CSV table of C-alpha atoms in Angstrom, one decimal:
chain,number,residue,atom,x,y,z
H,1,MET,CA,0.0,0.0,0.0
H,2,ALA,CA,2.8,2.4,0.8
H,3,ASN,CA,4.4,1.7,-2.5
H,4,LYS,CA,1.2,2.5,-4.4
H,5,LYS,CA,0.8,5.8,-2.5
H,6,ALA,CA,4.3,6.8,-3.4
H,7,LYS,CA,3.8,6.2,-7.0
H,8,LYS,CA,0.6,8.3,-7.0
H,9,THR,CA,2.4,11.2,-5.3
H,10,THR,CA,5.3,11.1,-7.7
H,11,LYS,CA,2.8,11.3,-10.7
H,12,LYS,CA,1.1,14.4,-9.2
H,13,SER,CA,4.3,16.2,-8.4
H,14,ALA,CA,5.6,15.9,-12.0
H,15,THR,CA,5.2,19.2,-13.8
H,16,THR,CA,5.0,19.8,-17.5
H,17,ALA,CA,8.0,21.5,-19.2
H,18,PRO,CA,7.4,25.2,-20.1
H,19,LYS,CA,6.6,26.0,-23.8
H,20,THR,CA,9.3,27.8,-25.6
H,21,THR,CA,8.5,30.5,-28.2
H,22,THR,CA,10.9,31.5,-31.0
H,23,THR,CA,10.9,35.0,-32.5
H,24,LYS,CA,11.8,35.6,-36.1
H,25,VAL,CA,12.8,39.1,-37.1
H,26,VAL,CA,12.2,39.8,-40.8
H,27,THR,CA,13.7,43.0,-42.1
H,28,LYS,CA,12.3,44.5,-45.3
H,29,GLY,CA,14.4,47.0,-47.2
H,30,THR,CA,16.5,47.5,-50.2
H,31,SER,CA,19.3,45.1,-50.8
H,32,SER,CA,22.8,46.3,-50.9
H,33,ALA,CA,23.5,44.7,-54.3
H,34,THR,CA,22.1,46.7,-57.1
H,35,LYS,CA,21.8,45.6,-60.7
H,36,PRO,CA,24.0,47.6,-63.0
H,37,GLY,CA,22.8,49.2,-66.3
H,38,LEU,CA,21.3,52.4,-67.6
H,39,ALA,CA,17.8,50.9,-67.7
H,40,ASN,CA,17.8,50.2,-63.9
H,41,PHE,CA,19.1,53.8,-63.3
H,42,VAL,CA,16.3,55.3,-65.4
H,43,LYS,CA,13.7,53.0,-63.7
H,44,SER,CA,14.9,54.2,-60.2
H,45,LEU,CA,14.4,57.8,-61.2
H,46,ALA,CA,10.9,57.1,-62.4
H,47,GLY,CA,9.5,57.1,-58.9
H,48,PRO,CA,6.6,55.2,-57.5
H,49,LYS,CA,3.6,54.2,-59.6
H,50,ASP,CA,0.4,56.2,-59.2
H,51,LEU,CA,-2.1,53.9,-57.6
H,52,ASP,CA,-5.0,56.3,-58.4
H,53,GLY,CA,-4.1,56.8,-62.0
H,54,ILE,CA,-2.8,59.8,-63.9
H,55,PHE,CA,-6.2,61.0,-65.2
H,56,SER,CA,-8.3,59.9,-62.2
H,57,ALA,CA,-10.6,62.3,-60.4
H,58,LYS,CA,-8.2,62.6,-57.6
H,59,THR,CA,-5.3,63.5,-59.8
H,60,LEU,CA,-7.3,66.0,-61.9
H,61,SER,CA,-8.5,67.7,-58.7
H,62,LEU,CA,-4.9,67.9,-57.6
H,63,LEU,CA,-3.9,69.5,-60.9
H,64,PHE,CA,-6.8,72.0,-60.7
H,65,VAL,CA,-5.8,73.0,-57.1
H,66,GLU,CA,-2.2,73.5,-58.1
H,67,MET,CA,-3.2,75.7,-61.1
H,68,ILE,CA,-5.5,77.9,-59.0
H,69,GLY,CA,-3.0,78.1,-56.2
H,70,ALA,CA,-0.2,79.2,-58.6
H,71,MET,CA,-2.6,81.8,-60.1
H,72,ALA,CA,-3.5,83.2,-56.7
H,73,LEU,CA,0.2,83.2,-55.6
H,74,THR,CA,1.2,85.1,-58.7
H,75,MET,CA,-1.5,87.7,-58.1
H,76,MET,CA,-0.5,88.2,-54.5
H,77,TYR,CA,3.2,88.5,-55.4
H,78,THR,CA,2.3,91.1,-58.1
H,79,PHE,CA,0.0,93.2,-55.9
H,80,SER,CA,2.4,93.1,-52.9
H,81,LYS,CA,5.5,93.6,-55.2
H,82,GLY,CA,7.3,90.7,-53.4
H,83,ASN,CA,6.5,91.9,-49.9
H,84,VAL,CA,7.4,88.9,-47.7
H,85,PHE,CA,5.0,89.7,-44.8
H,86,TYR,CA,1.9,89.6,-47.1
H,87,LEU,CA,3.2,86.5,-48.9
H,88,MET,CA,3.8,84.7,-45.6
H,89,PHE,CA,0.2,85.1,-44.5
H,90,ALA,CA,-1.2,84.4,-48.0
H,91,VAL,CA,0.8,81.2,-48.4
H,92,GLY,CA,-0.2,80.0,-44.9
H,93,VAL,CA,-3.9,80.6,-45.6
H,94,MET,CA,-3.6,78.7,-48.9
H,95,VAL,CA,-1.9,75.8,-47.3
H,96,LEU,CA,-4.6,75.6,-44.7
H,97,ALA,CA,-7.3,75.7,-47.4
H,98,PHE,CA,-5.7,73.3,-49.9
H,99,SER,CA,-3.6,71.1,-47.6
H,100,ASN,CA,-5.8,68.0,-48.3
H,101,PHE,CA,-5.2,68.4,-52.0
H,102,ALA,CA,-1.9,70.2,-52.7
H,103,ILE,CA,1.4,68.3,-52.3
H,104,SER,CA,3.8,70.7,-54.0
H,105,PHE,CA,2.5,74.1,-52.8
H,106,PHE,CA,2.4,75.8,-56.1
H,107,ASN,CA,6.1,75.8,-56.8
H,108,PRO,CA,8.0,73.6,-59.4
H,109,ILE,CA,11.0,73.2,-57.1
H,110,PHE,CA,8.9,71.2,-54.6
H,111,VAL,CA,7.6,69.1,-57.5
H,112,LEU,CA,11.1,68.2,-58.6
H,113,GLY,CA,12.2,67.6,-55.0
H,114,ASN,CA,9.3,65.2,-54.4
H,115,TRP,CA,10.1,63.4,-57.7
H,116,LEU,CA,13.8,63.0,-57.1
H,117,THR,CA,13.2,61.7,-53.6
H,118,LYS,CA,10.7,59.2,-55.1
H,119,LYS,CA,7.6,60.5,-53.5
H,120,ILE,CA,5.7,61.1,-56.8
H,121,SER,CA,6.0,59.6,-60.3
H,122,ALA,CA,7.7,61.4,-63.3
H,123,LYS,CA,4.4,61.6,-65.1
H,124,LYS,CA,2.6,63.3,-62.2
H,125,ALA,CA,5.5,65.6,-61.7
H,126,ALA,CA,5.4,66.8,-65.3
H,127,LEU,CA,1.6,67.4,-65.1
H,128,LEU,CA,2.0,69.3,-61.8
H,129,ILE,CA,4.6,71.6,-63.3
H,130,VAL,CA,2.5,72.2,-66.4
H,131,ALA,CA,-0.5,73.0,-64.2
H,132,GLN,CA,1.5,75.5,-62.1
H,133,ILE,CA,2.9,77.3,-65.2
H,134,LEU,CA,-0.6,77.5,-66.7
H,135,GLY,CA,-1.8,79.1,-63.5
H,136,VAL,CA,0.9,81.7,-63.6
H,137,MET,CA,0.1,82.4,-67.3
H,138,LEU,CA,-3.6,82.7,-66.5
H,139,ALA,CA,-2.8,85.2,-63.7
H,140,SER,CA,-0.6,87.2,-66.0
H,141,VAL,CA,-3.3,87.5,-68.6
H,142,LEU,CA,-5.9,88.5,-66.0
H,143,LEU,CA,-3.6,91.1,-64.5
H,144,THR,CA,-2.7,92.5,-67.9
H,145,ASN,CA,-6.3,92.9,-68.9
H,146,PHE,CA,-7.2,94.4,-65.5
H,147,ILE,CA,-4.4,97.0,-65.7
H,148,GLN,CA,-5.3,97.9,-69.3
H,149,ALA,CA,-8.9,98.6,-68.2
H,150,VAL,CA,-7.9,100.8,-65.3
H,151,PRO,CA,-6.9,104.0,-67.2
H,152,GLU,CA,-10.1,104.0,-69.2
H,153,ALA,CA,-12.1,104.2,-66.0
H,154,ALA,CA,-9.8,106.7,-64.4
H,155,ASN,CA,-9.2,109.1,-67.3
H,156,SER,CA,-12.2,111.3,-66.5
H,157,ARG,CA,-11.0,111.8,-62.9
H,158,GLY,CA,-7.3,112.0,-63.8
H,159,ALA,CA,-7.8,114.6,-66.5
H,160,MET,CA,-9.1,117.0,-63.9
H,161,PHE,CA,-5.8,117.0,-62.1
H,162,GLY,CA,-3.7,116.7,-65.3
H,163,SER,CA,-2.6,113.2,-64.3
H,164,GLN,CA,-2.6,110.5,-67.0
H,165,ALA,CA,-0.2,108.0,-65.3
H,166,LYS,CA,-0.8,104.5,-66.7
H,167,PRO,CA,-0.2,101.6,-64.2
H,168,GLU,CA,2.1,98.9,-65.3
H,169,LEU,CA,2.4,95.2,-64.4
H,170,PHE,CA,5.0,94.6,-61.7
H,171,LYS,CA,8.3,93.3,-63.1
H,172,LEU,CA,11.6,92.6,-61.4
H,173,SER,CA,14.3,95.2,-62.0
H,174,LYS,CA,17.1,94.4,-64.4
H,175,ILE,CA,20.0,92.6,-62.9
H,176,THR,CA,23.0,94.9,-62.5
H,177,GLU,CA,25.8,94.0,-64.9
H,178,GLY,CA,28.6,92.3,-63.2
H,179,LYS,CA,26.5,91.2,-60.2
H,180,GLU,CA,24.7,88.3,-61.8
H,181,TRP,CA,26.4,85.6,-59.9
H,182,PHE,CA,25.7,87.3,-56.6
H,183,ILE,CA,21.9,87.3,-57.4
H,184,PHE,CA,22.3,83.7,-58.5
H,185,LEU,CA,23.8,82.9,-55.1
H,186,SER,CA,20.9,84.7,-53.2
H,187,GLU,CA,18.3,82.7,-55.2
H,188,PHE,CA,20.2,79.4,-54.7
H,189,VAL,CA,20.7,79.9,-50.9
H,190,GLY,CA,17.0,81.0,-50.4
H,191,ALA,CA,15.7,78.1,-52.4
H,192,THR,CA,17.9,75.6,-50.6
H,193,LEU,CA,16.5,76.8,-47.2
H,194,LEU,CA,13.0,76.8,-48.6
H,195,GLY,CA,13.3,73.3,-50.0
H,196,LEU,CA,14.8,72.0,-46.7
H,197,LEU,CA,11.9,73.4,-44.7
H,198,VAL,CA,9.1,72.3,-47.0
H,199,ALA,CA,10.5,68.8,-47.3
H,200,GLN,CA,9.8,68.3,-43.6
H,201,THR,CA,6.0,68.8,-44.1
H,202,ALA,CA,5.5,65.2,-45.5
H,203,LYS,CA,4.3,63.7,-42.2
H,204,ARG,CA,2.8,66.9,-40.6
H,205,ASN,CA,-0.8,67.8,-39.9
H,206,THR,CA,-2.5,70.7,-41.6
H,207,GLY,CA,-1.6,73.3,-39.0
H,208,GLU,CA,2.1,72.3,-39.0
H,209,LYS,CA,2.2,72.4,-42.8
H,210,ALA,CA,0.8,75.9,-42.8
H,211,VAL,CA,3.4,77.1,-40.3
H,212,LEU,CA,6.3,75.4,-42.0
H,213,VAL,CA,5.4,76.4,-45.6
H,214,GLY,CA,4.3,80.0,-44.7
H,215,GLY,CA,7.1,80.6,-42.2
H,216,GLY,CA,9.6,78.8,-44.5
H,217,MET,CA,8.8,81.1,-47.4
H,218,PHE,CA,9.0,84.1,-45.2
H,219,VAL,CA,12.5,83.1,-43.8
H,220,SER,CA,13.8,82.1,-47.2
H,221,TRP,CA,12.6,85.2,-49.0
H,222,PHE,CA,13.9,87.4,-46.2
H,223,VAL,CA,17.4,85.8,-46.4
H,224,ALA,CA,17.4,86.0,-50.2
H,225,ASN,CA,16.2,89.6,-50.3
H,226,SER,CA,18.7,90.6,-47.6
H,227,LEU,CA,21.5,89.3,-49.8
H,228,SER,CA,20.1,91.0,-52.8
H,229,ASN,CA,19.5,94.3,-51.0
H,230,TYR,CA,23.2,94.6,-50.3
H,231,LEU,CA,23.6,94.8,-54.1
H,232,GLN,CA,20.6,97.2,-54.4
H,233,GLN,CA,18.7,94.6,-56.3
H,234,GLY,CA,14.9,94.0,-56.3
H,235,ALA,CA,12.9,91.2,-54.7
H,236,ASN,CA,13.7,87.5,-55.2
H,237,LEU,CA,11.4,84.9,-56.6
H,238,LEU,CA,12.5,81.4,-55.3
H,239,ASN,CA,9.8,80.1,-57.7
H,240,PRO,CA,10.7,79.4,-61.4
H,241,ALA,CA,7.0,79.5,-62.4
H,242,LEU,CA,6.7,83.1,-61.1
H,243,ALA,CA,9.4,84.1,-63.6
H,244,VAL,CA,6.9,83.7,-66.4
H,245,SER,CA,5.0,86.8,-65.3
H,246,THR,CA,7.5,88.9,-63.4
H,247,VAL,CA,10.8,88.6,-65.4
H,248,ASP,CA,11.5,90.2,-68.8
H,249,PHE,CA,13.1,87.6,-71.1
H,250,ASP,CA,14.1,89.9,-73.8
H,251,LYS,CA,16.9,89.2,-76.3
H,252,ASP,CA,19.6,91.0,-74.2
H,253,THR,CA,18.8,89.6,-70.7
H,254,TRP,CA,17.1,86.2,-71.2
H,255,GLN,CA,20.3,84.2,-70.7
H,256,TRP,CA,21.1,85.6,-67.2
H,257,ASN,CA,17.4,85.7,-66.2
H,258,THR,CA,17.0,82.0,-67.1
H,259,VAL,CA,20.1,81.1,-65.0
H,260,VAL,CA,19.3,83.3,-62.0
H,261,TYR,CA,15.5,82.9,-61.7
H,262,ILE,CA,14.9,79.4,-63.1
H,263,ILE,CA,18.1,77.3,-62.8
H,264,ALA,CA,19.3,78.7,-59.4
H,265,PRO,CA,16.0,78.0,-57.5
H,266,ILE,CA,15.7,74.5,-59.0
H,267,LEU,CA,19.2,73.5,-58.0
H,268,GLY,CA,18.8,75.0,-54.5
H,269,GLY,CA,15.3,73.5,-53.9
H,270,VAL,CA,16.4,70.0,-55.0
H,271,LEU,CA,19.5,70.3,-52.8
H,272,GLY,CA,17.2,71.2,-49.8
H,273,PHE,CA,15.1,68.1,-50.3
H,274,PHE,CA,18.3,65.9,-50.5
H,275,ILE,CA,19.7,67.5,-47.3
H,276,ASN,CA,16.4,66.7,-45.5
H,277,LYS,CA,16.6,63.1,-46.7
H,278,LEU,CA,20.1,62.8,-45.3
H,279,LEU,CA,19.1,64.3,-42.0
H,280,VAL,CA,16.0,62.3,-41.5
H,281,LYS,CA,16.2,58.5,-40.7
H,282,ASP,CA,15.5,56.3,-43.6
H,283,SER,CA,11.9,55.1,-43.2
H,284,SER,CA,12.1,52.6,-46.0
H,285,VAL,CA,13.5,49.9,-43.7
H,286,LYS,CA,10.6,48.2,-41.8
H,287,THR,CA,11.0,45.5,-39.2
H,288,SER,CA,8.2,43.1,-38.5
H,289,VAL,CA,8.2,40.5,-35.7
H,290,LYS,CA,6.7,37.0,-36.1
H,291,THR,CA,6.1,34.7,-33.1
H,292,ALA,CA,6.0,31.0,-33.7
């Protein structure tokens, strides 16, 4: 009897071994080995595919917003004659209004920056730039017609005082000969700072975007204009699309105007996006944990 009780107690005291779990860590990212060849390089520049389609309702609404925003920005720049205080508030309000639609904030340098950092496709980037340029051209046509109509309405009142001054569309002053590279530098530095600040709006909410874009444009324009004012030069653009309506591309000055007001901000803005990409941690590497 004693032996049987001992056997029963030993069976009850035996405990089951604890279950072990193994954890597998899978890391998804780009491999270090890259395939050589020109085709792969061009494919890498093409950017991501547009899941919503190039001519979908979402894309068309985006293009319309960019066109209207560029038109409004051109009018504000013209009426304020490049005053950074008015532009800061105007851009901030536009970002708050269009933040759910606009991704390039009415400036081609942001489009190119987003494309080269593979946030939008090449096709969408081209369409966005075309929409922005069309918006600037539309603003230029409307402003020209408006200015031409002003003297006709004011002639009867102006004749009483002997004043027949005809208003003119605001244009940037001609670059002083021998100081072209200094104005190039002011545009380049301002656009670099602007691109760096705007590149940080990717994962921000609407209010933060408005502050960053509006404040970024104010700071960038202020820095660029400060550099230009030392040379007694006019306001800066930091927007190649605005050059269509505010710069005279005549046969004597079109070369330097193209280099200063188009090439310089493009180079600076793209550099700002790449600097931001280097400063921010690479978010393309994702780690998922599987428990077996």
